[in-house]
CSV table of C-alpha atoms and ligand atoms in Angstrom, one decimal:
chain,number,residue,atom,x,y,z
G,240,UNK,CA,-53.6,80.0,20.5
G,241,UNK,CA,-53.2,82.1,17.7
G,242,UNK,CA,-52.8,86.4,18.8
G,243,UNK,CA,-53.3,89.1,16.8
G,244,UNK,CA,-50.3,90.8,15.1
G,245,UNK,CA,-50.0,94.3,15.6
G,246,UNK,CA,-49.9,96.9,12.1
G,247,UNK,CA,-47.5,99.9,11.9
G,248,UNK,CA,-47.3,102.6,12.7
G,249,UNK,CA,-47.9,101.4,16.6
G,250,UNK,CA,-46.1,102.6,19.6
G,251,UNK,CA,-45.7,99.5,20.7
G,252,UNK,CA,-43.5,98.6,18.1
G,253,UNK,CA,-40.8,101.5,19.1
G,254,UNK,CA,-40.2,100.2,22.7
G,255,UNK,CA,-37.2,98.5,23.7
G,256,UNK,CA,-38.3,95.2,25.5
G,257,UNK,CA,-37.4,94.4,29.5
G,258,UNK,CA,-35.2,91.3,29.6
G,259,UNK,CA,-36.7,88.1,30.6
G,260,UNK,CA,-35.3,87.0,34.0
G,261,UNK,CA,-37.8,84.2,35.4
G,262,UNK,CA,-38.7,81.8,32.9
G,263,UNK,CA,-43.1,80.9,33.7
G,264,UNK,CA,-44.7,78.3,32.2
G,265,UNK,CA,-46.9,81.8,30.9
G,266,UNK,CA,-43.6,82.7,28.9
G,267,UNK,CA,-43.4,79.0,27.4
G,268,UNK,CA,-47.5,79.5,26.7
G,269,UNK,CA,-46.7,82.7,24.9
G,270,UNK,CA,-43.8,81.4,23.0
G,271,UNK,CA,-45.7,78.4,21.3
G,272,UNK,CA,-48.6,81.1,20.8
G,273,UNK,CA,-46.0,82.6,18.7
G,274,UNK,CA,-44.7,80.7,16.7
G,275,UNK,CA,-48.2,79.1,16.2
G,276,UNK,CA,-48.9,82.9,14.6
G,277,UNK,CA,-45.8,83.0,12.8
G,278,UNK,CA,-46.6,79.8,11.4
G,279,UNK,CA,-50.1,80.5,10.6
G,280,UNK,CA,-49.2,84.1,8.9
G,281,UNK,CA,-46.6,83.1,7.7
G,282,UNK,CA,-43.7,84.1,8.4
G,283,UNK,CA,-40.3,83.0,8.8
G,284,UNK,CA,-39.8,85.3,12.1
G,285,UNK,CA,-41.7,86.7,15.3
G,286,UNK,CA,-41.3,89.1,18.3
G,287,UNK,CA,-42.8,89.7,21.3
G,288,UNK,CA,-43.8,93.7,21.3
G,289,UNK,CA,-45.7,92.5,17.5
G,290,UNK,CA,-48.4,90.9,19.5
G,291,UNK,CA,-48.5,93.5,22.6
G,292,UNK,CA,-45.8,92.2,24.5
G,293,UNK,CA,-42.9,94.1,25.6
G,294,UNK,CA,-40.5,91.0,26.7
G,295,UNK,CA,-37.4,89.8,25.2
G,296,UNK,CA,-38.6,87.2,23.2
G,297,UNK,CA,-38.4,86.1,19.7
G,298,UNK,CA,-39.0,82.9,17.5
G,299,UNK,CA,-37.8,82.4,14.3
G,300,UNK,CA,-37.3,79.3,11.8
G,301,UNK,CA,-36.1,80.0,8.1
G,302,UNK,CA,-36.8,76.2,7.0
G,303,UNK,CA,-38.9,77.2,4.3
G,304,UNK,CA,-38.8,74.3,1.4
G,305,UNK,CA,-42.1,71.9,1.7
G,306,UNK,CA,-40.7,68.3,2.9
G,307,UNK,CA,-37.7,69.8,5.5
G,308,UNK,CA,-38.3,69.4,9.2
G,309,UNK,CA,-39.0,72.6,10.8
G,310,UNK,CA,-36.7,74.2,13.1
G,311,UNK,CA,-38.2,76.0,15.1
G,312,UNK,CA,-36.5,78.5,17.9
G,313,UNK,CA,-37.4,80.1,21.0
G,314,UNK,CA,-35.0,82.7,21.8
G,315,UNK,CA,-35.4,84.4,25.3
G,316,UNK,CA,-33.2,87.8,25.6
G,317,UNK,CA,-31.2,86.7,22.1
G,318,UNK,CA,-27.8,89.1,21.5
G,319,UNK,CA,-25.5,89.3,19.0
G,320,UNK,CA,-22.2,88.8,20.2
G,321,UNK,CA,-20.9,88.5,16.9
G,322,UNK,CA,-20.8,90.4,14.0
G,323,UNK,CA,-19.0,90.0,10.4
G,324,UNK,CA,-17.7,92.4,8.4
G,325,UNK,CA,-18.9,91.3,5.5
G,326,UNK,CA,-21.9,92.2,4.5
G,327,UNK,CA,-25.0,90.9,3.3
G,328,UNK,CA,-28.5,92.0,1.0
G,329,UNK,CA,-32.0,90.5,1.5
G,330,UNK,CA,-35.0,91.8,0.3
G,331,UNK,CA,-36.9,92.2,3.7
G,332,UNK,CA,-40.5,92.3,5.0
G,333,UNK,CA,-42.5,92.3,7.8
G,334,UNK,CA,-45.7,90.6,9.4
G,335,UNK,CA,-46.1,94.3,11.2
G,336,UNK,CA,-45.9,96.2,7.7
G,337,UNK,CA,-47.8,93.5,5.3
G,338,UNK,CA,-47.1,93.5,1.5
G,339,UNK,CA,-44.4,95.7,1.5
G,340,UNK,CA,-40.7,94.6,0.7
G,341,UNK,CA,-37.0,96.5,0.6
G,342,UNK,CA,-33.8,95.4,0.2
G,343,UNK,CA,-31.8,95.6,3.9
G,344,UNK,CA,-27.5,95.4,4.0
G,345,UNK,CA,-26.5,93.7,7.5
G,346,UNK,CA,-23.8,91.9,8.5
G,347,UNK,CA,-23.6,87.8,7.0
G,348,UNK,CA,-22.8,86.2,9.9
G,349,UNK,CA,-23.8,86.5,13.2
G,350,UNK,CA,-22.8,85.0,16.8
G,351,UNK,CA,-25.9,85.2,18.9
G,352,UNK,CA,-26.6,83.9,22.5
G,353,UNK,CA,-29.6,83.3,24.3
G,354,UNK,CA,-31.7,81.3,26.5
G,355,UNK,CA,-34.1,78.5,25.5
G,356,UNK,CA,-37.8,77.0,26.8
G,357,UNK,CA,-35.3,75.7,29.3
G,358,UNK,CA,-33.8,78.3,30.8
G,359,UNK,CA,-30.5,76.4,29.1
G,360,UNK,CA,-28.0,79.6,27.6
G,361,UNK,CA,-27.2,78.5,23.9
G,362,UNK,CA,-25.1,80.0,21.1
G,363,UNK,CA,-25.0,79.7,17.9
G,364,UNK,CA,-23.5,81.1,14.3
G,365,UNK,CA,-26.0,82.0,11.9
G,366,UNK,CA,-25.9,82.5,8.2
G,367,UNK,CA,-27.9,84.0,5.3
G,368,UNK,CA,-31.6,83.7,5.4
G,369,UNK,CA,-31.4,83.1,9.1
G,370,UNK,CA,-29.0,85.8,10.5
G,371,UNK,CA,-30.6,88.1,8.5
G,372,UNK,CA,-34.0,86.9,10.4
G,373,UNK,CA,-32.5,87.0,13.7
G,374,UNK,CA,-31.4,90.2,13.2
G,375,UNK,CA,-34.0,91.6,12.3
G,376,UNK,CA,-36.2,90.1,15.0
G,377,UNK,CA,-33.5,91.4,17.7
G,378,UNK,CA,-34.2,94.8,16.0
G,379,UNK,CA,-38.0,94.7,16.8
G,380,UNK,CA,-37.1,94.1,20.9
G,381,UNK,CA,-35.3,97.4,20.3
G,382,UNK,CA,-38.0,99.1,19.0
G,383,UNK,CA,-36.4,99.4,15.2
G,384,UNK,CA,-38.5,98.0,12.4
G,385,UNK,CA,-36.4,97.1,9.0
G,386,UNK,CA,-37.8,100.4,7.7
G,387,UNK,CA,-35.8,102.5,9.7
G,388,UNK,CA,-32.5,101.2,7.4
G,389,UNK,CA,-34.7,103.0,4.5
G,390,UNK,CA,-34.6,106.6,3.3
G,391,UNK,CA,-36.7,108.5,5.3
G,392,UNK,CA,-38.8,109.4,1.6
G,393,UNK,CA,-39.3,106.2,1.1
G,394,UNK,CA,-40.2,105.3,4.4
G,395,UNK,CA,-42.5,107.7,4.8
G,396,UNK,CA,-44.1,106.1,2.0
G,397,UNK,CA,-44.7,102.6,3.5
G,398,UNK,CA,-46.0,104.4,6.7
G,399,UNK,CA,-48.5,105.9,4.7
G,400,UNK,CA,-50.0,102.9,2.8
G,401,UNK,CA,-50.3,100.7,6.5
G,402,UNK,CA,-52.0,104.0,7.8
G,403,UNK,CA,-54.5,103.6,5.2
G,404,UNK,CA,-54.4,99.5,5.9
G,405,UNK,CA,-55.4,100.2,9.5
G,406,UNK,CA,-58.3,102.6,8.6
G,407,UNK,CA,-59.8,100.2,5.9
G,408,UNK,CA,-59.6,97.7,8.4
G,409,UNK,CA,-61.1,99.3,11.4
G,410,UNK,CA,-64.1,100.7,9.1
G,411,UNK,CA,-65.0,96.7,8.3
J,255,NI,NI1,-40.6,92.1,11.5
């Protein structure tokens, strides 16, 4: 089932997410629903708290060229272990902030751990598109949006315009 993704500025979107200790077959439910919504959007990348939920949760899959098999990941309390020193840019965006883009620096290569649909702890080095994702999508379980690693002027700005996207949208 698709779920509706939540807009910034919401103050659901600055919480920091309660670990995920008992894996129910209502977790697995939601964890399909997302990545059924990321699909659908779409996006390369989804957390919990941007449909309403406030559990550790993210899904993410950065196959993006027509003809590849999907990979598709569940990632249940995901942590970067891992971190290198150097350095790379991506011009980021978000479902929660549609239509607007900015160039984030984080590190290239990440170590992250987590646990799967089957409560089975994995880990795994990512690289380009898809540690910048997973960082990114950690971020939102910690409240931070990709925004936040923007001047406040031009922050500011982007929280103005999705202001104005919620009003239009609540008026129709
Ligand atoms: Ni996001």
């Amino acid at each position: 089932m698709k779920r509706n993704i939540l807009i910034h500025p919401d103050p659901r979107l600055k919480k920091v997410c309660a670990p995920v200790d008992d894996l129910t077959d209502e977790l697995r439910k939601l964890a399909d629903d997302m990545l059924e919504t990321m699909y659908d959007a779409p996006g390369v990348g989804l957390a919990a708290p941007q449909i309403g939920v406030l559990d550790r949760l993210i899904v993410i899959d950065c196959v993006k060229e027509e003809g590849e098999t999907p990979r598709p990941l569940i990632m249940f309390n995901p942590e970067v272990v891992a971190s290198s020193d150097e350095t790379s840019v991506y011009e980021e965006g978000c479902l929660s902030i549609p239509d607007q883009y900015a160039e984030v620096t984080r590190p290239k290569v990440v170590d992250v751990t987590w646990m799967d649909q089957n409560g089975k702890l994995q880990q795994e080095t990512f690289d380009g598109l898809w540690a910048t994702c997973v960082q990114h999508e950690i971020d939102h379980l910690n409240g931070k949006l990709f925004i936040d690693y923007l001047k406040p002027l031009k922050r500011q700005m982007i929280t103005r315009k999705m202001q104005k996207l919620k009003r239009e949208r609540t008026r129709t």
